[in-house]
Structure formats: structure tokens, C-alpha cells
Amino acid sequence: MTSFSFDNDLAFEDNLKAMIAALAETSPSMAGILSRHVDVLLNEADEPQRRRNRDLFNKTVRAELDALLAGGGK
Amino acid sequence: MTRYYLTSLTVEGFRGINNEGTPLVLKFRPDAVNSVFAQNGTGKSSLYEALHYAIRKSVPTLAPMQVGESPDRYVNNLFHSAGTATVSLELTPDDGSGLPIEVTVTRDAAGNRAVTATPDVSDPEELLASLDQDFTLLDHRTFHEFIETSALERGRSFAPLLGLSKYSQLRRGLQSAADTRAYNSDFDVQVIDQQIGQTQRVETDALAAFTATYAYLTGLAVTDSAALSTYAGEVVAALESIPLLTSFAHGKRLSELDFAALKAHVLDAEGGALRAELEAQTKLQASLLAIAPNSEEVESHITALEGWCEAYDTQLKLTRGRLTKQLNETAKALIDTGAWSDPLVCPLCGSTLESSIADRIQATLANYDAVRAAYIVLTEQVSAGPLLASLRRLETAPLALDGEENLSASLQSRSDLGTLGPEDVANAADRWRLLEKRRATALAAASSELERLARAIPPSLVEVTTRITSAEQALGNLTSIWHSRTNREGLSARLRLYSEWKTFMDNVAAMAAQAEADLSRQVLTSLESDYQQMFAAIMSVKDIVPSLDRGGSGEHLALHLSEFHGIQDVSARALLSESFKNALAISVFLTAAVRHGRAARFVVLDDATSSFDSGNQYQLMEHIRGSLQAPHRADGLQFILLSHDVALEKYFDKNQTERDWNHQKLHGWPPISPVTAARQDADRLRTQAEGFISTGQTDVAGGLIRQYLEFILLQIITKLGIPVPIDIAIKDHARMVDACLRAIVECVDLHRRAGDLILDPAQVTALSVRHVPALVGNWISHYGTAGAASFSPPALLGVLDDIDQIRSCFQHEVPPGSGSWRYYKSLTARG
């Protein structure tokens, strides 16, 4: 597991950026995909809505991975 | 960030508050504790619900109701002629950055919600949403749930209060996205695995067919499946070695050969219908060989499918249909809300159960999950197994008779639609066996016919035609192998990439969980001393010390007592009484609320101290006023307290003349008549009582006079510091007037005999000889009996006058002759 800490003096958005930047050091393409779609997972939600968010997230991530495989990834 | 005080609340047509045409308006001060007292049934709960609806879009009392009970019908006041509810919030920026803004929420008779605001608010709904923080609206249920809920749920629900809701959402969102079952399903991992297996099977079959054809054409064996291009060249060389075909095959690759031209050339060489028939039979034989199944494998698969069918059928028999499933899911939803308190009583029929209803529901729903799992296994095996593939090939060949249904298509279709059953599998197996039998028969017939034709045609050219056809078949086999390998490589690459993502997400989820837990622990530690001090201040204890602990990387927030009368680290939930639990929850919530500034710089507490005794209530109020309320605390909040507690009302009364306290009381008869709010001052009570006396409503006036008398006596006691019996402070409401008056008279008499009484002699005489006896004789001794109902209007006016005169006995004119009267500082000092 990559070691990382949130900084209580930073806003959440800045901490999230820092976390993704830390991930990008070892997995830049994966971190890029997470960065583009993580907002879907941040919506305040009950459990059923969270599952729907997860389904949407996985669907969009899969499309990006398929595009990456086809040589058209971002 | 601009923060807002709630400086006014206006309500009409909502829940119990009708107020048609004359909305109920409550004004709140940012620099004072705002208390609103209402006796039961006078609209206090409706006020809280109006704020709840405006900010959180729901009405807590109605939320647990079933749809069949039509909860939406009861949001708007049932007696409002327009059937429209209106709730307006006046919000004042705390930094003086602008004028107050007003946000109005309406709900029409059809239940439609609309939000409007003063022009400088671009998105009023978003503004209301920004006010929706966990500490904004607090009632005793909030605190009860905080203590009684599980450590996991407490950890999750407490995150917003720590300002960490987004971190909690991130953590849970990432964990959800990293869930292995969801990953397998959303990325079709098993389907791709099966597709890879399918390509392997196709390649194996094609390689076997090529190996046989190659051996026939070259007399050699295929020993290296990676050297197929070499073998293709050998096939071409085999054709080139036939003189009749040399010029056609020389220098070409297998894929470049024109087989139609080769065959036409052979036909030209000898001609005749027999040769065309030979070719047709050769093709037929090749096609029947190409679709030959591995019968042993298919039969084995059919046996396995029968086992999965039986497993599915067995699970299905343990369930009772879709309606029973829905019933159990509905019951589970009810149990999950916590509204159903007795786990041994059936929520449907009320009968007593031997085991927990939750366990029963879980067991029943588990059967349905098992059915679904068994069905998924069955359909996956059908879709990916050799039976369907072989049946599809056999049905594609001209083996089916007219009118016979295409069972491979219907099998796939029923599998996709979720209607696949054991009988479908059995029918497919029967059809496969029938078609395979026909295929074998047709193959035997074609082989026999080929032998007949071979005897009728010159051997040399029969052999040439057979070799050309075999070479064409070899090309088809190699093409099939190549496609299978290409597909498999693509699928494997996709699966590897998906797997890389899954590993990445597992790492991200674990990393975020640990970081969120560490941050929560850090914030909790920063709050610890504050909530511990507040708890000690409210409950006046030093040897009970609560503590919140966020251990490990989980979301669990454990609540325990680090100190309990000398014992360390014990359960708060097990040991604390209801009022201590409530005080602990309030301490934690309010400490966190003050610490973490959000858009709402106000807290509404609705009957939050209902489980407290009076002493603790007062200490909590004093702590709020002295330590948490702005401006006593620079970053403090504005507090709005709603209460129906009579003892607390006395405390509010006592404070209402203080600069840092703003007290109001609700009057009225909801849900039909208007509700009004007024500052609880003596003049208003007196004026109202006079009004009722003047219209002959002496019974109503009697209640107000009693309140007025209580108020004046408590004011005298408070202003002059007269000691009172303890029972006045502990809710002895029924004897309040008698006890207060006796305390005053006895204290006056004590100081008179001691010679240090500050009252002038005329005041002492008026008090002891005239007004107190008159009040006792004409009012107090009768009020508790039926005799009070028969007071005449003049007699009641006389009582009001005696009350005023008693007050004046404890006041002096400052400066003399000015007409301005002030209470003595005490019974021995003028002030």
C-alpha cells in the first residue's frame, strides 16, 4: 500500500489532488483515469445511490481502459 | 466563507401552524441565546419541522410513515384554505458583509416545492443545502442515536460533524469501487475468461482438423503449432508438385491461391457431371467433419448442466415467490430504520416469534440470493459450455428439418432474459443428440457416395480434386486458428489491464482509508479536552471522563469512559444513565460544531435536554451562554432553543431581562387558530389578562393572572436575592406562588426584626397588612379550588392591582420625583 497522509490544514480538494499526485508517481495512467472520474464517487449518497455511483464509475473507467487498449486513451 | 445567523423565521400553512394571512414571525438575535417556550400542542414541533423541511427537504415526524398512510398529505396545514405552506428564513451574514437575505420555501397543495430568495442570492436551494450540517438541527433523537448506534455507524455519521464528510465519502466511494464482486461483474471478468476459453477450444478443434488435412496432403505430422506459416507453405508445395496445378501454385502463398480457378481447371481437364458431384460431396463431407463435436466432452457437459439445474431447482423450492421476497425486503427496510423496537414480534401480524425477526428475514432473503447465484452459475455454464456452441454449429448445418425450432437461439435468448429452466437444458441436450445422430448418418452417406464417385472417375483426377478441396479446408483451418489466437491475445490484454486497474484501486482504497482514519484521529484528539470539559461542567462530575476513539484504519468510532469512578476504560453505553448519555452527546456535538465553522452559524436545539434534571439543564444553558454563544466566545455560534419544559421556562423567564438572552413564548391553538409569538414580559401578561376580563372571559384571565403573579414574585426574588426553598428550583409548579410569597414575607420579617430592612415603613405596612393578606384571601387560597372559576371581573382587577402594589413595595424612585422606579438591590441595600 502506498503511504500517504491527508493534511488537516488543506482543503479536501487539495488533499485529493495530493493523493492522486502521489498515486501518479507509480501509476500515471491509472491515476489519470481516477482523477477524471473520482467526482462520481464523492456525491453524498445512501447505500443504493452509492452502488449506482459505483456502477457509473466502473462503466466510465472501463470505457477509458478499453480506449487505452485501442490506442486512443487520454 | 460567509457564515449566516438565522435572524428570523416566518411560517404559514405548515403542519400545525395555520396562520392564514398572518404568518407566525419569530425574530432571533445573533448576540443572544434565543429561547422559545411553548406548551404542548402550541406549535413548537411544527417550527422545528418547518426548518427541517426548508433545509433538509423532509419532515422527520412523517418520514417513518408508510406510503399507504399518505405522509405527504400532512405536510401542509389541513385547515389552510389555499393548502399552501410557506417557510421563510432571514439569514444575516456574520461578517457584516451585506444585508440580511431572505430565502422562502413554498410547498403547494400538490406537494411541489419551490425556493425563492432575495435577488442577490444566485442559487437559493444551494444556499439552503450549505446550511444542512449535522449540528444545525439537533433534537434528542440525534443524541440518542449517537450513543446507541453501532461504532461503525457512529464513525460514519460523525464524520460530517468533524468536517470530514468528504473524506468519509471518498473512503466509502473508493471502497465501493474496489469491491471485488462489483469489479468482476462490471468488468465482465468471468465472461472474458469464458471467451478466452472458447477461443482456445476453437483453436484446438481447428488445429486438429488442420493436422489431419496436412498429414493427408504432405504425409507429415504437425509438431510445432507456432510454425503454421511454414506448414502453409508445405501445403502449397504439395499442390505445386501436381503437374496439372504447378503453374497455378508456383510462387504463391496458400491464402493467395484461387481455389475456384484450380477446380475449374481440373473440370476442364476431364469435364463431366460426376466431377461436380464429387466436389459437392467432398465439400459436404468436409463441412460435416468440421462441425463434428467432441461428443464425450459435450455429454460430460450435459451431465454437469443437469447437476446445476438440480442445484438451482433445489434452491428455488426453498423460496416462495416474488411477493414473499418483496414482503421480506419491505420488512427488512422497516427493521433497518430502527423504528421496529421489538425483534420478537412480527411487524405484519403482530404474533410473537421464537427468534429475531431480523434473523428470519435475513435467512429468507439469503434463500433468494442463493437462487440467484445458482441461476447465474447455470446460465454462465450454458453460455460458455460446449453444448450450446456445438448445438449452434449443428443447427447452422442443413441437419434440421422444416418446422424444427432453432433451439440454440432460444436457449441463449432465455438465458439472457432470465427465464432459463431445467426443461430448456433437457430439450437442448435432446436436440443436440438428435442432430449429432443425423450428422453422423449424413457423413456416412457422403463418404459412401464419395467412394462410389471415386470408382466412376479416373483415380488420378479424383485425387487431385480431393487435394484441392483439402488444401482449401486447410486454409480455412489456419484462418480459424489465426483468428482465435488474435482474439485471445486481445481478450487477455484487456483482462490484464482490468486486473491492473483492480490492483490500483485496492491500493487506493486502502491508502485513503488509512489516511482518513489518521486524519479523523487527529481531529478527535484536538476536540477531546473541550468536550470532556463541557461534559464535566454540565454534569458537575470530575471522575467520569468520556472518550472517543478511532482505532486502526476502520471507520469505527468507539465511545467509552477513560475514567469511571477510578476504573479505567469501560463502556459509556453500559454505565451511563440517560441524562449522562445525553450530556455526553451534546458535549461532543456542540464542541465539534463550534470548532468547525460552516455556512450555518446557528444551532437549533429542539427539546434536547428532555432527559436532564433541572440542575443539569441550567448548567448546560449557562455553558451555552457563557462558553459557546457569540459574542461571549469570539467564534461562537448563535443558539436557538425550543422547549416545552416548564422548569426550563422558569429559567428562561429569569434570564429574559438579561442582555444576552432573548426569550419568546408561543400562544395559540393549532392547527386551526393562529399561533403567535411574544416576548414573555409581565406587561404583556397583564394586558392580555385585562383584555379577557373586559370581555367577561374570567376563566381565561385567571390563568394569565396566575402567570403574571408568578412572574412578579420570581422577579422580586431574583432582583433582591431573596433565599427560597429548594423545591422552587425543582419544579414544584403547583405550589410555586404559595412558596414564593411565603419566602418573600418571611425574609422581610427576618430583616425587619434584625433592624436592617431597607423597605420604608409604609411599604412594610402595605405589604404585610394590606396586599399580601388581600392576595392570599382573595386569590391564592381559592385558585386551586373550583371557587376560582366564579371570580367576578372587578375582583380579578383588584387582584391585578394587589400584584402591582406588592411589586412597588420592593422598589424605590430613582431619582426621587422622576417617576422611574427601580428594585432595591437587596432587602438591606438600596442600590
mmCIF file with all atom_site columns, N, CA and C in Angstrom, chain B residues 48 54 123 126 134 140 235 362 366 381 417 444 569 573 611 751 760 801 831:
data_model
loop_
_atom_site.group_PDB
_atom_site.id
_atom_site.type_symbol
_atom_site.label_atom_id
_atom_site.label_alt_id
_atom_site.label_comp_id
_atom_site.label_asym_id
_atom_site.label_entity_id
_atom_site.label_seq_id
_atom_site.pdbx_PDB_ins_code
_atom_site.Cartn_x
_atom_site.Cartn_y
_atom_site.Cartn_z
_atom_site.occupancy
_atom_site.B_iso_or_equiv
_atom_site.pdbx_formal_charge
_atom_site.auth_seq_id
_atom_site.auth_comp_id
_atom_site.auth_asym_id
_atom_site.auth_atom_id
_atom_site.pdbx_PDB_model_num
ATOM 1  N N  . TYR B 1 48  ? -39.827 23.442  14.381  1.00 0.00 ? 48  TYR B N  1
ATOM 2  C CA . TYR B 1 48  ? -38.620 22.646  14.110  1.00 0.00 ? 48  TYR B CA 1
ATOM 3  C C  . TYR B 1 48  ? -38.755 21.930  12.776  1.00 0.00 ? 48  TYR B C  1
ATOM 4  N N  . ALA B 1 54  ? -37.321 23.137  5.255   1.00 0.00 ? 54  ALA B N  1
ATOM 5  C CA . ALA B 1 54  ? -36.649 24.149  4.438   1.00 0.00 ? 54  ALA B CA 1
ATOM 6  C C  . ALA B 1 54  ? -35.207 23.743  4.128   1.00 0.00 ? 54  ALA B C  1
ATOM 7  N N  . ASP B 1 123 ? -28.344 31.056  -6.154  1.00 0.00 ? 123 ASP B N  1
ATOM 8  C CA . ASP B 1 123 ? -28.907 29.709  -6.107  1.00 0.00 ? 123 ASP B CA 1
ATOM 9  C C  . ASP B 1 123 ? -29.430 29.445  -4.697  1.00 0.00 ? 123 ASP B C  1
ATOM 10 N N  . GLU B 1 126 ? -29.118 25.910  -3.280  1.00 0.00 ? 126 GLU B N  1
ATOM 11 C CA . GLU B 1 126 ? -27.744 25.586  -2.899  1.00 0.00 ? 126 GLU B CA 1
ATOM 12 C C  . GLU B 1 126 ? -27.386 26.238  -1.565  1.00 0.00 ? 126 GLU B C  1
ATOM 13 N N  . ASP B 1 134 ? -24.611 18.657  10.202  1.00 0.00 ? 134 ASP B N  1
ATOM 14 C CA . ASP B 1 134 ? -25.136 17.771  11.233  1.00 0.00 ? 134 ASP B CA 1
ATOM 15 C C  . ASP B 1 134 ? -25.482 18.479  12.531  1.00 0.00 ? 134 ASP B C  1
ATOM 16 N N  . HIS B 1 140 ? -33.381 15.439  20.583  1.00 0.00 ? 140 HIS B N  1
ATOM 17 C CA . HIS B 1 140 ? -32.946 14.360  21.469  1.00 0.00 ? 140 HIS B CA 1
ATOM 18 C C  . HIS B 1 140 ? -32.704 13.065  20.701  1.00 0.00 ? 140 HIS B C  1
ATOM 19 N N  . VAL B 1 235 ? 1.815   -26.959 -47.704 1.00 0.00 ? 235 VAL B N  1
ATOM 20 C CA . VAL B 1 235 ? 0.554   -27.305 -48.374 1.00 0.00 ? 235 VAL B CA 1
ATOM 21 C C  . VAL B 1 235 ? 0.591   -26.822 -49.831 1.00 0.00 ? 235 VAL B C  1
ATOM 22 N N  . GLN B 1 362 ? -33.354 -12.260 7.283   1.00 0.00 ? 362 GLN B N  1
ATOM 23 C CA . GLN B 1 362 ? -32.039 -12.480 6.667   1.00 0.00 ? 362 GLN B CA 1
ATOM 24 C C  . GLN B 1 362 ? -31.967 -13.883 6.063   1.00 0.00 ? 362 GLN B C  1
ATOM 25 N N  . ALA B 1 366 ? -31.645 -14.714 2.179   1.00 0.00 ? 366 ALA B N  1
ATOM 26 C CA . ALA B 1 366 ? -30.453 -15.479 1.776   1.00 0.00 ? 366 ALA B CA 1
ATOM 27 C C  . ALA B 1 366 ? -30.852 -16.581 0.794   1.00 0.00 ? 366 ALA B C  1
ATOM 28 N N  . GLN B 1 381 ? -22.654 -21.344 -17.362 1.00 0.00 ? 381 GLN B N  1
ATOM 29 C CA . GLN B 1 381 ? -22.199 -22.626 -17.886 1.00 0.00 ? 381 GLN B CA 1
ATOM 30 C C  . GLN B 1 381 ? -22.871 -22.946 -19.215 1.00 0.00 ? 381 GLN B C  1
ATOM 31 N N  . LEU B 1 417 ? -32.700 -13.506 -20.902 1.00 0.00 ? 417 LEU B N  1
ATOM 32 C CA . LEU B 1 417 ? -33.911 -12.912 -20.309 1.00 0.00 ? 417 LEU B CA 1
ATOM 33 C C  . LEU B 1 417 ? -34.128 -13.356 -18.865 1.00 0.00 ? 417 LEU B C  1
ATOM 34 N N  . ALA B 1 444 ? -21.738 -40.514 -43.042 1.00 0.00 ? 444 ALA B N  1
ATOM 35 C CA . ALA B 1 444 ? -21.567 -41.877 -43.561 1.00 0.00 ? 444 ALA B CA 1
ATOM 36 C C  . ALA B 1 444 ? -22.073 -41.959 -45.007 1.00 0.00 ? 444 ALA B C  1
ATOM 37 N N  . ASP B 1 569 ? -11.272 2.858   31.304  1.00 0.00 ? 569 ASP B N  1
ATOM 38 C CA . ASP B 1 569 ? -11.630 2.263   30.015  1.00 0.00 ? 569 ASP B CA 1
ATOM 39 C C  . ASP B 1 569 ? -12.790 1.266   30.114  1.00 0.00 ? 569 ASP B C  1
ATOM 40 N N  . ARG B 1 573 ? -21.876 3.325   27.062  1.00 0.00 ? 573 ARG B N  1
ATOM 41 C CA . ARG B 1 573 ? -23.247 2.916   26.787  1.00 0.00 ? 573 ARG B CA 1
ATOM 42 C C  . ARG B 1 573 ? -23.799 2.036   27.904  1.00 0.00 ? 573 ARG B C  1
ATOM 43 N N  . SER B 1 611 ? -34.194 14.656  28.845  1.00 0.00 ? 611 SER B N  1
ATOM 44 C CA . SER B 1 611 ? -33.878 13.619  29.841  1.00 0.00 ? 611 SER B CA 1
ATOM 45 C C  . SER B 1 611 ? -33.072 14.170  31.014  1.00 0.00 ? 611 SER B C  1
ATOM 46 N N  . HIS B 1 751 ? -35.579 40.394  58.328  1.00 0.00 ? 751 HIS B N  1
ATOM 47 C CA . HIS B 1 751 ? -34.754 41.611  58.303  1.00 0.00 ? 751 HIS B CA 1
ATOM 48 C C  . HIS B 1 751 ? -35.407 42.739  59.107  1.00 0.00 ? 751 HIS B C  1
ATOM 49 N N  . ASP B 1 760 ? -39.142 51.088  53.243  1.00 0.00 ? 760 ASP B N  1
ATOM 50 C CA . ASP B 1 760 ? -39.601 52.100  54.192  1.00 0.00 ? 760 ASP B CA 1
ATOM 51 C C  . ASP B 1 760 ? -40.823 51.572  54.934  1.00 0.00 ? 760 ASP B C  1
ATOM 52 N N  . ASP B 1 801 ? -54.272 44.604  40.736  1.00 0.00 ? 801 ASP B N  1
ATOM 53 C CA . ASP B 1 801 ? -53.787 45.796  41.435  1.00 0.00 ? 801 ASP B CA 1
ATOM 54 C C  . ASP B 1 801 ? -52.937 45.412  42.639  1.00 0.00 ? 801 ASP B C  1
ATOM 55 N N  . GLY B 1 831 ? -29.148 50.272  46.558  1.00 0.00 ? 831 GLY B N  1
ATOM 56 C CA . GLY B 1 831 ? -28.655 50.082  45.196  1.00 0.00 ? 831 GLY B CA 1
ATOM 57 C C  . GLY B 1 831 ? -28.757 51.334  44.354  1.00 0.00 ? 831 GLY B C  1
#
